[in-house]
């Protein structure tokens, strides 16, 4: 629920609750006020009638009844009540409010009944209810509309700024654009967001520069070491020294590969590969397979291919890395005389290979530096890079192991 809808809903609930309470209170107060007024009028009429009797005048008028009571046990005082009287003109029963009072005048006791018609409490309630309901509806609707459009106007800069913040990236060369507002809290929020994004952008640029410089500085000495080791291996050395050189070269190669992989992951995290264009994924995959065909044959791996033409929209370098990492992974972990199945059709890329179970839980397979304990030469970054490439391209990547088969599935985003 949006902020605008929530505030409107809360206003509606509060308004209806207040109107129900005030409506009930209004009914009670008006009923008491009307009843007190009718009682006062009836008391005044009864008092005037008794006054006339004291002067020897007997009032004879509709809705007035005077009886001379001989029963001394008749109680004195006022009695109010309601009664139904037949109306011969309208030919229906009408509700009347009455007052009965008994007084002693001289040696006689008189019982006077005076009556006053009213619309009846049912009709009274109904009339007030409809009037109040109409008023409540008009007030509520007008309040909701005023509240909705007023808040919409007030919150417009907030929603526009929210969209700008959602679309903003620290890797973008443009600064965050925020709309001004007359609301103090929104002004403070804009100031905070601008300060935060500027500091984040500075930190991002500093981190990117450090990563690139560190990778470059590390790669140079690695290349020098590699070159020196190559030259040493050409000299006359002992068998033991040759073993040391081979181990050193292996470590340098692994470190160089890890350095490049970490640099690539940093670029993927920072979304530096923004350039995208149309790529025939099936052709790129077929090219990599042909280049590695001899490697599969060397391990006597049975390669089963089903490649349908598939066009995607991505970065060429990343697609080469993704396919290369996948093929290197299956080549490394498929045992001799094993089988690899590659299926590309209906916008789905599936690659399966026979092999031993993982030496760790399945859910960690795409985590960085996660590798099979039996393969110490691996950097544990190949599948992590594949995952980041899929995330960058909004592709779905899944893994499963059943019946001795490792299966990776990528649902590609295809061009229509």
mmCIF file of C-alpha atoms in Angstrom:
data_model
loop_
_atom_site.group_PDB
_atom_site.id
_atom_site.type_symbol
_atom_site.label_atom_id
_atom_site.label_comp_id
_atom_site.label_asym_id
_atom_site.label_seq_id
_atom_site.Cartn_x
_atom_site.Cartn_y
_atom_site.Cartn_z
ATOM 1 C CA UNK A 1 0.000 0.000 0.000
ATOM 2 C CA UNK A 2 1.368 3.395 -0.988
ATOM 3 C CA UNK A 3 1.855 6.202 1.510
ATOM 4 C CA UNK A 4 -0.850 8.266 -0.199
ATOM 5 C CA UNK A 5 -3.401 5.450 -0.036
ATOM 6 C CA UNK A 6 -2.498 4.625 3.556
ATOM 7 C CA UNK A 7 -2.984 8.212 4.759
ATOM 8 C CA UNK A 8 -6.285 8.419 2.871
ATOM 9 C CA UNK A 9 -7.425 5.112 4.395
ATOM 10 C CA UNK A 10 -6.467 6.232 7.897
ATOM 11 C CA UNK A 11 -8.319 9.513 7.371
ATOM 12 C CA UNK A 12 -11.419 7.619 6.189
ATOM 13 C CA UNK A 13 -11.376 5.261 9.189
ATOM 14 C CA UNK A 14 -10.902 8.143 11.622
ATOM 15 C CA UNK A 15 -13.623 10.234 9.969
ATOM 16 C CA UNK A 16 -16.181 7.419 9.950
ATOM 17 C CA UNK A 17 -15.421 6.532 13.593
ATOM 18 C CA UNK A 18 -15.775 10.139 14.716
ATOM 19 C CA UNK A 19 -18.985 10.644 12.711
ATOM 20 C CA UNK A 20 -20.566 7.483 14.136
ATOM 21 C CA UNK A 21 -19.735 8.557 17.675
ATOM 22 C CA UNK A 22 -20.915 12.153 17.163
ATOM 23 C CA UNK A 23 -24.067 10.930 15.375
ATOM 24 C CA UNK A 24 -25.032 8.676 18.273
ATOM 25 C CA UNK A 25 -24.281 11.463 20.740
ATOM 26 C CA UNK A 26 -26.344 13.887 18.660
ATOM 27 C CA UNK A 27 -29.346 11.532 18.700
ATOM 28 C CA UNK A 28 -29.208 11.186 22.482
ATOM 29 C CA UNK A 29 -28.793 14.909 23.103
ATOM 30 C CA UNK A 30 -31.555 15.929 20.679
ATOM 31 C CA UNK A 31 -33.946 13.337 22.087
ATOM 32 C CA UNK A 32 -33.398 14.650 25.604
ATOM 33 C CA UNK A 33 -33.718 18.264 24.447
ATOM 34 C CA UNK A 34 -36.978 17.597 22.563
ATOM 35 C CA UNK A 35 -38.395 15.524 25.442
ATOM 36 C CA UNK A 36 -37.547 18.228 27.993
ATOM 37 C CA UNK A 37 -39.142 20.905 25.793
ATOM 38 C CA UNK A 38 -42.374 18.890 25.348
ATOM 39 C CA UNK A 39 -42.510 18.175 29.069
ATOM 40 C CA UNK A 40 -42.123 21.866 29.844
ATOM 41 C CA UNK A 41 -44.941 22.770 27.447
ATOM 42 C CA UNK A 42 -47.235 20.116 28.917
ATOM 43 C CA UNK A 43 -46.433 21.253 32.474
ATOM 44 C CA UNK A 44 -47.269 24.838 31.479
ATOM 45 C CA UNK A 45 -50.609 23.787 29.959
ATOM 46 C CA UNK A 46 -51.496 21.682 32.987
ATOM 47 C CA UNK A 47 -50.608 24.558 35.328
ATOM 48 C CA UNK A 48 -52.817 26.966 33.324
ATOM 49 C CA UNK A 49 -55.687 24.455 33.434
ATOM 50 C CA UNK A 50 -55.441 24.056 37.220
ATOM 51 C CA UNK A 51 -55.287 27.855 37.539
ATOM 52 C CA UNK A 52 -58.499 28.143 35.519
ATOM 53 C CA UNK A 53 -60.187 25.543 37.747
ATOM 54 C CA UNK A 54 -59.260 27.534 40.843
ATOM 55 C CA UNK A 55 -61.130 30.533 39.360
ATOM 56 C CA UNK A 56 -64.118 28.385 38.547
ATOM 57 C CA UNK A 57 -63.482 28.097 34.828
ATOM 58 C CA UNK A 58 -63.496 24.686 33.189
ATOM 59 C CA UNK A 59 -61.388 24.459 30.036
ATOM 60 C CA UNK A 60 -62.862 22.468 27.211
ATOM 61 C CA UNK A 61 -60.344 21.921 24.404
ATOM 62 C CA UNK A 62 -59.038 19.085 22.261
ATOM 63 C CA UNK A 63 -56.289 16.949 23.762
ATOM 64 C CA UNK A 64 -57.256 18.134 27.253
ATOM 65 C CA UNK A 65 -59.157 15.976 29.681
ATOM 66 C CA UNK A 66 -60.287 17.076 33.176
ATOM 67 C CA UNK A 67 -61.706 14.535 35.633
ATOM 68 C CA UNK A 68 -62.972 15.141 39.166
ATOM 69 C CA UNK A 69 -61.608 12.276 41.210
ATOM 70 C CA UNK A 70 -63.464 10.964 44.233
ATOM 71 C CA UNK A 71 -60.820 8.393 45.101
ATOM 72 C CA UNK A 72 -58.624 9.955 47.732
ATOM 73 C CA UNK A 73 -56.034 7.264 47.155
ATOM 74 C CA UNK A 74 -55.135 8.735 43.741
ATOM 75 C CA UNK A 75 -51.516 9.823 44.012
ATOM 76 C CA UNK A 76 -50.544 13.406 43.442
ATOM 77 C CA UNK A 77 -47.730 14.459 41.122
ATOM 78 C CA UNK A 78 -46.697 14.347 37.454
ATOM 79 C CA UNK A 79 -46.743 11.325 35.145
ATOM 80 C CA UNK A 80 -45.334 11.544 31.609
ATOM 81 C CA UNK A 81 -45.842 8.972 28.890
ATOM 82 C CA UNK A 82 -46.545 8.216 25.246
ATOM 83 C CA UNK A 83 -49.796 7.022 23.741
ATOM 84 C CA UNK A 84 -51.347 6.221 20.384
ATOM 85 C CA UNK A 85 -54.473 8.115 19.294
ATOM 86 C CA UNK A 86 -56.527 7.487 16.178
ATOM 87 C CA UNK A 87 -56.493 10.402 13.727
ATOM 88 C CA UNK A 88 -59.837 10.485 11.912
ATOM 89 C CA UNK A 89 -58.555 12.878 9.259
ATOM 90 C CA UNK A 90 -55.482 10.856 8.267
ATOM 91 C CA UNK A 91 -57.196 7.613 9.290
ATOM 92 C CA UNK A 92 -54.204 6.243 11.119
ATOM 93 C CA UNK A 93 -52.823 5.992 14.609
ATOM 94 C CA UNK A 94 -50.685 8.922 15.685
ATOM 95 C CA UNK A 95 -48.193 9.040 18.541
ATOM 96 C CA UNK A 96 -48.793 11.545 21.328
ATOM 97 C CA UNK A 97 -46.858 12.570 24.396
ATOM 98 C CA UNK A 98 -49.003 13.153 27.486
ATOM 99 C CA UNK A 99 -48.863 14.528 30.994
ATOM 100 C CA UNK A 100 -51.136 13.344 33.779
ATOM 101 C CA UNK A 101 -51.309 15.402 36.948
ATOM 102 C CA UNK A 102 -53.538 15.304 39.988
ATOM 103 C CA UNK A 103 -54.042 18.286 42.353
ATOM 104 C CA UNK A 104 -56.338 19.124 45.238
ATOM 105 C CA UNK A 105 -58.289 22.327 44.710
ATOM 106 C CA UNK A 106 -60.521 23.289 47.571
ATOM 107 C CA UNK A 107 -62.272 20.173 48.805
ATOM 108 C CA UNK A 108 -62.024 18.406 45.441
ATOM 109 C CA UNK A 109 -59.364 16.400 43.740
ATOM 110 C CA UNK A 110 -58.884 16.991 40.000
ATOM 111 C CA UNK A 111 -57.035 14.770 37.526
ATOM 112 C CA UNK A 112 -55.871 16.574 34.362
ATOM 113 C CA UNK A 113 -54.491 14.976 31.207
ATOM 114 C CA UNK A 114 -52.892 17.110 28.493
ATOM 115 C CA UNK A 115 -51.463 15.716 25.251
ATOM 116 C CA UNK A 116 -49.157 16.950 22.500
ATOM 117 C CA UNK A 117 -48.544 15.276 19.179
ATOM 118 C CA UNK A 118 -45.069 14.623 17.850
ATOM 119 C CA UNK A 119 -43.618 12.794 14.863
ATOM 120 C CA UNK A 120 -42.728 9.737 16.927
ATOM 121 C CA UNK A 121 -39.297 8.634 18.003
ATOM 122 C CA UNK A 122 -38.935 6.183 15.113
ATOM 123 C CA UNK A 123 -39.643 8.846 12.515
ATOM 124 C CA UNK A 124 -37.607 11.293 14.541
ATOM 125 C CA UNK A 125 -34.590 9.010 14.527
ATOM 126 C CA UNK A 126 -35.070 8.175 10.860
ATOM 127 C CA UNK A 127 -35.294 11.819 9.812
ATOM 128 C CA UNK A 128 -32.212 12.818 11.761
ATOM 129 C CA UNK A 129 -30.377 9.710 10.576
ATOM 130 C CA UNK A 130 -30.850 10.530 6.890
ATOM 131 C CA UNK A 131 -29.964 14.177 7.379
ATOM 132 C CA UNK A 132 -26.885 13.246 9.388
ATOM 133 C CA UNK A 133 -25.946 10.475 6.928
ATOM 134 C CA UNK A 134 -26.106 12.867 3.987
ATOM 135 C CA UNK A 135 -24.021 15.408 5.895
ATOM 136 C CA UNK A 136 -21.526 12.733 6.943
ATOM 137 C CA UNK A 137 -21.156 11.412 3.393
ATOM 138 C CA UNK A 138 -20.601 14.885 1.979
ATOM 139 C CA UNK A 139 -18.100 15.773 4.697
ATOM 140 C CA UNK A 140 -16.245 12.466 4.380
ATOM 141 C CA UNK A 141 -16.064 12.513 0.586
ATOM 142 C CA UNK A 142 -14.998 16.137 0.470
ATOM 143 C CA UNK A 143 -12.439 15.468 3.212
ATOM 144 C CA UNK A 144 -11.068 12.415 1.398
ATOM 145 C CA UNK A 145 -10.765 14.280 -1.892
ATOM 146 C CA UNK A 146 -9.146 17.283 -0.265
ATOM 147 C CA UNK A 147 -6.824 15.049 1.759
ATOM 148 C CA UNK A 148 -5.930 12.888 -1.264
ATOM 149 C CA UNK A 149 -5.161 15.681 -3.719
ATOM 150 C CA UNK A 150 -3.515 17.836 -1.065
ATOM 151 C CA UNK A 151 -1.208 14.986 0.005
ATOM 152 C CA UNK A 152 -0.604 14.056 -3.620
ATOM 153 C CA UNK A 153 0.582 17.566 -4.346
ATOM 154 C CA UNK A 154 2.696 17.687 -1.180
ATOM 155 C CA UNK A 155 4.224 14.239 -1.779
ATOM 156 C CA UNK A 156 4.829 14.706 -5.517
ATOM 157 C CA UNK A 157 8.477 15.814 -5.063
ATOM 158 C CA UNK A 158 9.022 12.870 -2.713
ATOM 159 C CA UNK A 159 7.780 10.293 -5.239
ATOM 160 C CA UNK A 160 9.760 11.890 -8.065
ATOM 161 C CA UNK A 161 12.911 11.895 -5.931
ATOM 162 C CA UNK A 162 12.266 8.269 -4.992
ATOM 163 C CA UNK A 163 12.237 7.288 -8.674
ATOM 164 C CA UNK A 164 15.457 9.232 -9.268
ATOM 165 C CA UNK A 165 17.161 7.523 -6.322
ATOM 166 C CA UNK A 166 16.019 4.084 -7.550
ATOM 167 C CA UNK A 167 17.443 4.792 -11.002
ATOM 168 C CA UNK A 168 20.671 6.287 -9.682
ATOM 169 C CA UNK A 169 23.938 4.350 -9.852
ATOM 170 C CA UNK A 170 27.266 5.314 -8.334
ATOM 171 C CA UNK A 171 28.897 4.176 -11.576
ATOM 172 C CA UNK A 172 26.904 6.738 -13.560
ATOM 173 C CA UNK A 173 28.763 9.886 -14.644
ATOM 174 C CA UNK A 174 25.719 11.996 -13.771
ATOM 175 C CA UNK A 175 24.890 13.398 -10.338
ATOM 176 C CA UNK A 176 21.669 12.616 -8.520
ATOM 177 C CA UNK A 177 18.923 15.092 -9.485
ATOM 178 C CA UNK A 178 16.366 15.860 -6.754
ATOM 179 C CA UNK A 179 13.254 18.050 -6.946
ATOM 180 C CA UNK A 180 12.906 20.877 -4.464
ATOM 181 C CA UNK A 181 10.082 20.918 -1.912
ATOM 182 C CA UNK A 182 8.596 23.497 0.433
ATOM 183 C CA UNK A 183 8.327 20.888 3.205
ATOM 184 C CA UNK A 184 11.114 21.179 5.772
ATOM 185 C CA UNK A 185 11.455 17.416 6.282
ATOM 186 C CA UNK A 186 11.736 16.826 2.518
ATOM 187 C CA UNK A 187 14.398 19.521 2.266
ATOM 188 C CA UNK A 188 16.405 17.760 4.967
ATOM 189 C CA UNK A 189 15.890 14.415 3.210
ATOM 190 C CA UNK A 190 17.126 15.859 -0.097
ATOM 191 C CA UNK A 191 20.202 17.285 1.580
ATOM 192 C CA UNK A 192 20.953 13.946 3.261
ATOM 193 C CA UNK A 193 20.472 11.976 0.029
ATOM 194 C CA UNK A 194 22.718 14.281 -1.960
ATOM 195 C CA UNK A 195 25.427 14.114 0.676
ATOM 196 C CA UNK A 196 25.123 10.331 0.929
ATOM 197 C CA UNK A 197 25.230 9.729 -2.838
ATOM 198 C CA UNK A 198 28.182 12.084 -3.311
ATOM 199 C CA UNK A 199 30.164 10.313 -0.589
ATOM 200 C CA UNK A 200 29.159 6.899 -1.982
ATOM 201 C CA UNK A 201 30.262 7.934 -5.456
ATOM 202 C CA UNK A 202 33.615 9.172 -4.172
ATOM 203 C CA UNK A 203 34.145 5.934 -2.250
ATOM 204 C CA UNK A 204 33.140 3.885 -5.283
ATOM 205 C CA UNK A 205 35.554 5.730 -7.577
ATOM 206 C CA UNK A 206 38.331 5.391 -5.014
ATOM 207 C CA UNK A 207 37.642 1.661 -4.630
ATOM 208 C CA UNK A 208 37.516 1.113 -8.382
ATOM 209 C CA UNK A 209 40.757 2.991 -8.872
ATOM 210 C CA UNK A 210 42.397 1.020 -6.071
ATOM 211 C CA UNK A 211 41.186 -2.294 -7.526
ATOM 212 C CA UNK A 212 42.431 -1.490 -11.004
ATOM 213 C CA UNK A 213 45.770 -0.168 -9.726
ATOM 214 C CA UNK A 214 46.228 -3.110 -7.366
ATOM 215 C CA UNK A 215 45.477 -5.585 -10.131
ATOM 216 C CA UNK A 216 47.866 -3.830 -12.469
ATOM 217 C CA UNK A 217 50.623 -3.594 -9.852
ATOM 218 C CA UNK A 218 50.217 -7.252 -8.893
ATOM 219 C CA UNK A 219 50.179 -8.440 -12.501
ATOM 220 C CA UNK A 220 53.527 -6.785 -13.340
ATOM 221 C CA UNK A 221 55.610 -8.592 -10.695
ATOM 222 C CA UNK A 222 53.760 -11.810 -11.478
ATOM 223 C CA UNK A 223 54.764 -11.465 -15.124
ATOM 224 C CA UNK A 224 58.368 -10.774 -14.102
ATOM 225 C CA UNK A 225 58.426 -13.830 -11.832
ATOM 226 C CA UNK A 226 56.885 -15.936 -14.577
ATOM 227 C CA UNK A 227 59.507 -14.743 -17.055
ATOM 228 C CA UNK A 228 62.378 -15.416 -14.637
ATOM 229 C CA UNK A 229 61.067 -18.893 -13.898
ATOM 230 C CA UNK A 230 60.817 -19.645 -17.605
ATOM 231 C CA UNK A 231 64.451 -18.575 -18.076
ATOM 232 C CA UNK A 232 65.597 -20.590 -15.067
ATOM 233 C CA UNK A 233 63.893 -23.688 -16.406
ATOM 234 C CA UNK A 234 66.064 -23.428 -19.536
ATOM 235 C CA UNK A 235 69.316 -23.522 -17.547
ATOM 236 C CA UNK A 236 71.147 -26.596 -16.420
ATOM 237 C CA UNK A 237 69.615 -27.372 -13.039
ATOM 238 C CA UNK A 238 69.174 -30.379 -10.824
ATOM 239 C CA UNK A 239 66.053 -32.467 -10.829
ATOM 240 C CA UNK A 240 65.148 -31.164 -7.404
ATOM 241 C CA UNK A 241 65.523 -27.557 -8.549
ATOM 242 C CA UNK A 242 63.350 -28.321 -11.581
ATOM 243 C CA UNK A 243 60.653 -29.553 -9.256
ATOM 244 C CA UNK A 244 60.811 -26.350 -7.236
ATOM 245 C CA UNK A 245 60.596 -24.235 -10.387
ATOM 246 C CA UNK A 246 57.588 -26.202 -11.622
ATOM 247 C CA UNK A 247 55.802 -25.708 -8.306
ATOM 248 C CA UNK A 248 56.654 -22.017 -8.317
ATOM 249 C CA UNK A 249 55.370 -21.586 -11.860
ATOM 250 C CA UNK A 250 52.132 -23.377 -10.909
ATOM 251 C CA UNK A 251 51.644 -21.035 -7.940
ATOM 252 C CA UNK A 252 52.339 -17.962 -10.047
ATOM 253 C CA UNK A 253 49.890 -19.106 -12.728
ATOM 254 C CA UNK A 254 47.221 -19.747 -10.114
ATOM 255 C CA UNK A 255 47.835 -16.363 -8.475
ATOM 256 C CA UNK A 256 47.706 -14.601 -11.846
ATOM 257 C CA UNK A 257 44.466 -16.342 -12.726
ATOM 258 C CA UNK A 258 42.960 -15.454 -9.345
ATOM 259 C CA UNK A 259 44.030 -11.824 -9.751
ATOM 260 C CA UNK A 260 42.274 -11.578 -13.098
ATOM 261 C CA UNK A 261 39.158 -13.320 -11.744
ATOM 262 C CA UNK A 262 38.927 -10.992 -8.744
ATOM 263 C CA UNK A 263 39.324 -7.971 -11.006
ATOM 264 C CA UNK A 264 36.540 -9.270 -13.240
ATOM 265 C CA UNK A 265 34.274 -9.856 -10.216
ATOM 266 C CA UNK A 266 34.953 -6.315 -9.019
ATOM 267 C CA UNK A 267 33.964 -4.941 -12.415
ATOM 268 C CA UNK A 268 30.818 -7.090 -12.419
ATOM 269 C CA UNK A 269 29.894 -5.901 -8.927
ATOM 270 C CA UNK A 270 30.355 -2.300 -10.053
ATOM 271 C CA UNK A 271 28.358 -2.929 -13.250
ATOM 272 C CA UNK A 272 31.053 -1.619 -15.546
ATOM 273 C CA UNK A 273 29.905 -3.783 -18.476
ATOM 274 C CA UNK A 274 27.055 -1.553 -19.591
ATOM 275 C CA UNK A 275 27.624 -1.946 -23.326
ATOM 276 C CA UNK A 276 25.317 -4.594 -24.812
ATOM 277 C CA UNK A 277 24.524 -5.697 -28.325
ATOM 278 C CA UNK A 278 23.034 -8.581 -30.248
ATOM 279 C CA UNK A 279 24.955 -11.859 -29.942
ATOM 280 C CA UNK A 280 24.275 -15.219 -31.554
ATOM 281 C CA UNK A 281 24.827 -17.293 -28.427
ATOM 282 C CA UNK A 282 24.714 -20.607 -30.309
ATOM 283 C CA UNK A 283 27.554 -19.537 -32.646
ATOM 284 C CA UNK A 284 29.768 -18.408 -29.750
ATOM 285 C CA UNK A 285 29.126 -21.678 -27.918
ATOM 286 C CA UNK A 286 29.885 -23.747 -31.001
ATOM 287 C CA UNK A 287 33.147 -21.837 -31.549
ATOM 288 C CA UNK A 288 34.321 -22.548 -27.997
ATOM 289 C CA UNK A 289 33.395 -26.218 -28.348
ATOM 290 C CA UNK A 290 35.447 -26.553 -31.523
ATOM 291 C CA UNK A 291 38.437 -24.907 -29.834
ATOM 292 C CA UNK A 292 38.261 -27.317 -26.887
ATOM 293 C CA UNK A 293 37.361 -30.395 -28.887
ATOM 294 C CA UNK A 294 40.867 -31.857 -28.627
ATOM 295 C CA UNK A 295 40.846 -31.433 -24.849
ATOM 296 C CA UNK A 296 37.635 -33.431 -24.553
ATOM 297 C CA UNK A 297 39.053 -36.106 -26.864
ATOM 298 C CA UNK A 298 42.214 -36.329 -24.746
ATOM 299 C CA UNK A 299 40.097 -37.434 -21.776
ATOM 300 C CA UNK A 300 37.915 -39.596 -24.040
ATOM 301 C CA UNK A 301 34.835 -37.588 -22.984
ATOM 302 C CA UNK A 302 31.685 -38.288 -24.972
ATOM 303 C CA UNK A 303 30.345 -34.870 -26.011
ATOM 304 C CA UNK A 304 26.638 -34.750 -26.954
ATOM 305 C CA UNK A 305 25.497 -31.429 -28.448
ATOM 306 C CA UNK A 306 22.097 -30.031 -29.376
ATOM 307 C CA UNK A 307 22.472 -26.419 -30.443
ATOM 308 C CA UNK A 308 19.560 -24.415 -31.817
ATOM 309 C CA UNK A 309 20.100 -20.862 -33.003
ATOM 310 C CA UNK A 310 19.673 -18.517 -30.035
ATOM 311 C CA UNK A 311 20.065 -14.749 -30.110
ATOM 312 C CA UNK A 312 20.667 -12.797 -26.908
ATOM 313 C CA UNK A 313 21.475 -9.226 -25.932
ATOM 314 C CA UNK A 314 24.578 -8.914 -23.757
ATOM 315 C CA UNK A 315 28.268 -8.023 -23.589
ATOM 316 C CA UNK A 316 30.480 -10.089 -25.912
ATOM 317 C CA UNK A 317 33.372 -10.408 -23.456
ATOM 318 C CA UNK A 318 31.115 -11.637 -20.668
ATOM 319 C CA UNK A 319 29.535 -14.280 -22.886
ATOM 320 C CA UNK A 320 32.981 -15.577 -23.819
ATOM 321 C CA UNK A 321 33.917 -15.751 -20.134
ATOM 322 C CA UNK A 322 30.667 -17.504 -19.198
ATOM 323 C CA UNK A 323 30.997 -20.205 -21.860
ATOM 324 C CA UNK A 324 34.730 -20.644 -21.259
ATOM 325 C CA UNK A 325 34.218 -21.074 -17.493
ATOM 326 C CA UNK A 326 31.407 -23.571 -18.005
ATOM 327 C CA UNK A 327 33.377 -25.694 -20.463
ATOM 328 C CA UNK A 328 36.532 -25.540 -18.328
ATOM 329 C CA UNK A 329 34.489 -26.603 -15.309
ATOM 330 C CA UNK A 330 32.951 -29.674 -16.985
ATOM 331 C CA UNK A 331 36.284 -30.593 -18.571
ATOM 332 C CA UNK A 332 37.999 -30.438 -15.183
ATOM 333 C CA UNK A 333 35.381 -32.351 -13.182
ATOM 334 C CA UNK A 334 34.269 -34.932 -15.749
ATOM 335 C CA UNK A 335 36.199 -38.123 -15.242
ATOM 336 C CA UNK A 336 37.963 -39.916 -18.097
ATOM 337 C CA UNK A 337 35.508 -41.786 -20.366
ATOM 338 C CA UNK A 338 32.701 -39.638 -18.954
ATOM 339 C CA UNK A 339 29.883 -37.839 -20.790
ATOM 340 C CA UNK A 340 29.013 -34.182 -21.282
ATOM 341 C CA UNK A 341 25.630 -33.078 -22.642
ATOM 342 C CA UNK A 342 25.112 -29.565 -23.964
ATOM 343 C CA UNK A 343 21.589 -28.534 -24.923
ATOM 344 C CA UNK A 344 20.622 -25.098 -26.253
ATOM 345 C CA UNK A 345 17.044 -24.632 -27.386
ATOM 346 C CA UNK A 346 13.881 -22.728 -26.515
ATOM 347 C CA UNK A 347 15.918 -19.989 -24.870
ATOM 348 C CA UNK A 348 17.355 -22.432 -22.295
ATOM 349 C CA UNK A 349 21.030 -23.407 -21.976
ATOM 350 C CA UNK A 350 21.601 -26.740 -20.207
ATOM 351 C CA UNK A 351 25.017 -28.259 -19.605
ATOM 352 C CA UNK A 352 25.376 -31.621 -17.792
ATOM 353 C CA UNK A 353 28.313 -33.852 -16.996
ATOM 354 C CA UNK A 354 28.920 -37.085 -15.172
ATOM 355 C CA UNK A 355 31.068 -36.872 -12.071
ATOM 356 C CA UNK A 356 31.479 -37.471 -8.376
ATOM 357 C CA UNK A 357 29.224 -35.715 -5.834
ATOM 358 C CA UNK A 358 30.280 -32.343 -4.487
ATOM 359 C CA UNK A 359 32.433 -32.210 -1.396
ATOM 360 C CA UNK A 360 30.211 -29.478 0.076
ATOM 361 C CA UNK A 361 26.455 -28.567 0.225
ATOM 362 C CA UNK A 362 24.849 -27.740 -3.149
ATOM 363 C CA UNK A 363 23.726 -24.257 -2.070
ATOM 364 C CA UNK A 364 27.360 -23.108 -1.769
ATOM 365 C CA UNK A 365 28.359 -24.050 -5.322
ATOM 366 C CA UNK A 366 28.140 -20.467 -6.657
ATOM 367 C CA UNK A 367 29.831 -18.855 -3.627
ATOM 368 C CA UNK A 368 33.269 -17.341 -4.054
ATOM 369 C CA UNK A 369 36.274 -19.490 -3.133
ATOM 370 C CA UNK A 370 34.068 -22.571 -2.795
ATOM 371 C CA UNK A 371 35.845 -25.511 -4.392
ATOM 372 C CA UNK A 372 36.126 -29.252 -4.253
ATOM 373 C CA UNK A 373 38.659 -30.280 -1.589
ATOM 374 C CA UNK A 374 40.097 -32.809 -4.043
ATOM 375 C CA UNK A 375 41.066 -30.060 -6.511
ATOM 376 C CA UNK A 376 43.448 -27.716 -4.737
ATOM 377 C CA UNK A 377 44.542 -26.001 -7.957
ATOM 378 C CA UNK A 378 41.129 -24.421 -8.494
ATOM 379 C CA UNK A 379 40.584 -20.781 -7.485
ATOM 380 C CA UNK A 380 36.921 -21.362 -6.626
ATOM 381 C CA UNK A 381 35.881 -18.285 -8.624
ATOM 382 C CA UNK A 382 34.760 -19.697 -11.982
ATOM 383 C CA UNK A 383 31.157 -20.480 -11.054
ATOM 384 C CA UNK A 384 30.933 -17.299 -8.933
ATOM 385 C CA UNK A 385 31.790 -15.291 -12.063
ATOM 386 C CA UNK A 386 29.130 -17.206 -14.026
ATOM 387 C CA UNK A 387 26.555 -16.345 -11.373
ATOM 388 C CA UNK A 388 27.439 -12.625 -11.448
ATOM 389 C CA UNK A 389 27.189 -12.574 -15.252
ATOM 390 C CA UNK A 390 23.727 -14.151 -15.025
ATOM 391 C CA UNK A 391 22.657 -11.626 -12.387
ATOM 392 C CA UNK A 392 23.909 -8.757 -14.537
ATOM 393 C CA UNK A 393 21.899 -10.049 -17.524
ATOM 394 C CA UNK A 394 18.818 -10.945 -15.405
ATOM 395 C CA UNK A 395 19.117 -14.640 -16.268
ATOM 396 C CA UNK A 396 17.994 -17.492 -14.039
ATOM 397 C CA UNK A 397 20.787 -19.898 -13.025
ATOM 398 C CA UNK A 398 20.134 -23.216 -11.240
ATOM 399 C CA UNK A 399 22.155 -26.313 -10.328
ATOM 400 C CA UNK A 400 21.129 -29.889 -9.587
ATOM 401 C CA UNK A 401 22.857 -33.238 -8.968
ATOM 402 C CA UNK A 402 20.961 -36.479 -9.553
ATOM 403 C CA UNK A 403 21.990 -40.008 -10.437
ATOM 404 C CA UNK A 404 25.633 -39.044 -10.938
ATOM 405 C CA UNK A 405 24.836 -36.080 -13.236
ATOM 406 C CA UNK A 406 25.751 -32.449 -12.488
ATOM 407 C CA UNK A 407 23.313 -30.184 -14.325
ATOM 408 C CA UNK A 408 23.467 -26.394 -14.775
ATOM 409 C CA UNK A 409 20.504 -24.580 -16.327
ATOM 410 C CA UNK A 410 20.416 -20.978 -17.526
ATOM 411 C CA UNK A 411 17.183 -19.410 -18.765
ATOM 412 C CA UNK A 412 18.386 -16.781 -21.225
ATOM 413 C CA UNK A 413 16.743 -13.477 -21.992
ATOM 414 C CA UNK A 414 16.196 -13.731 -25.710
ATOM 415 C CA UNK A 415 15.606 -11.006 -28.298
ATOM 416 C CA UNK A 416 12.167 -11.157 -29.888
#
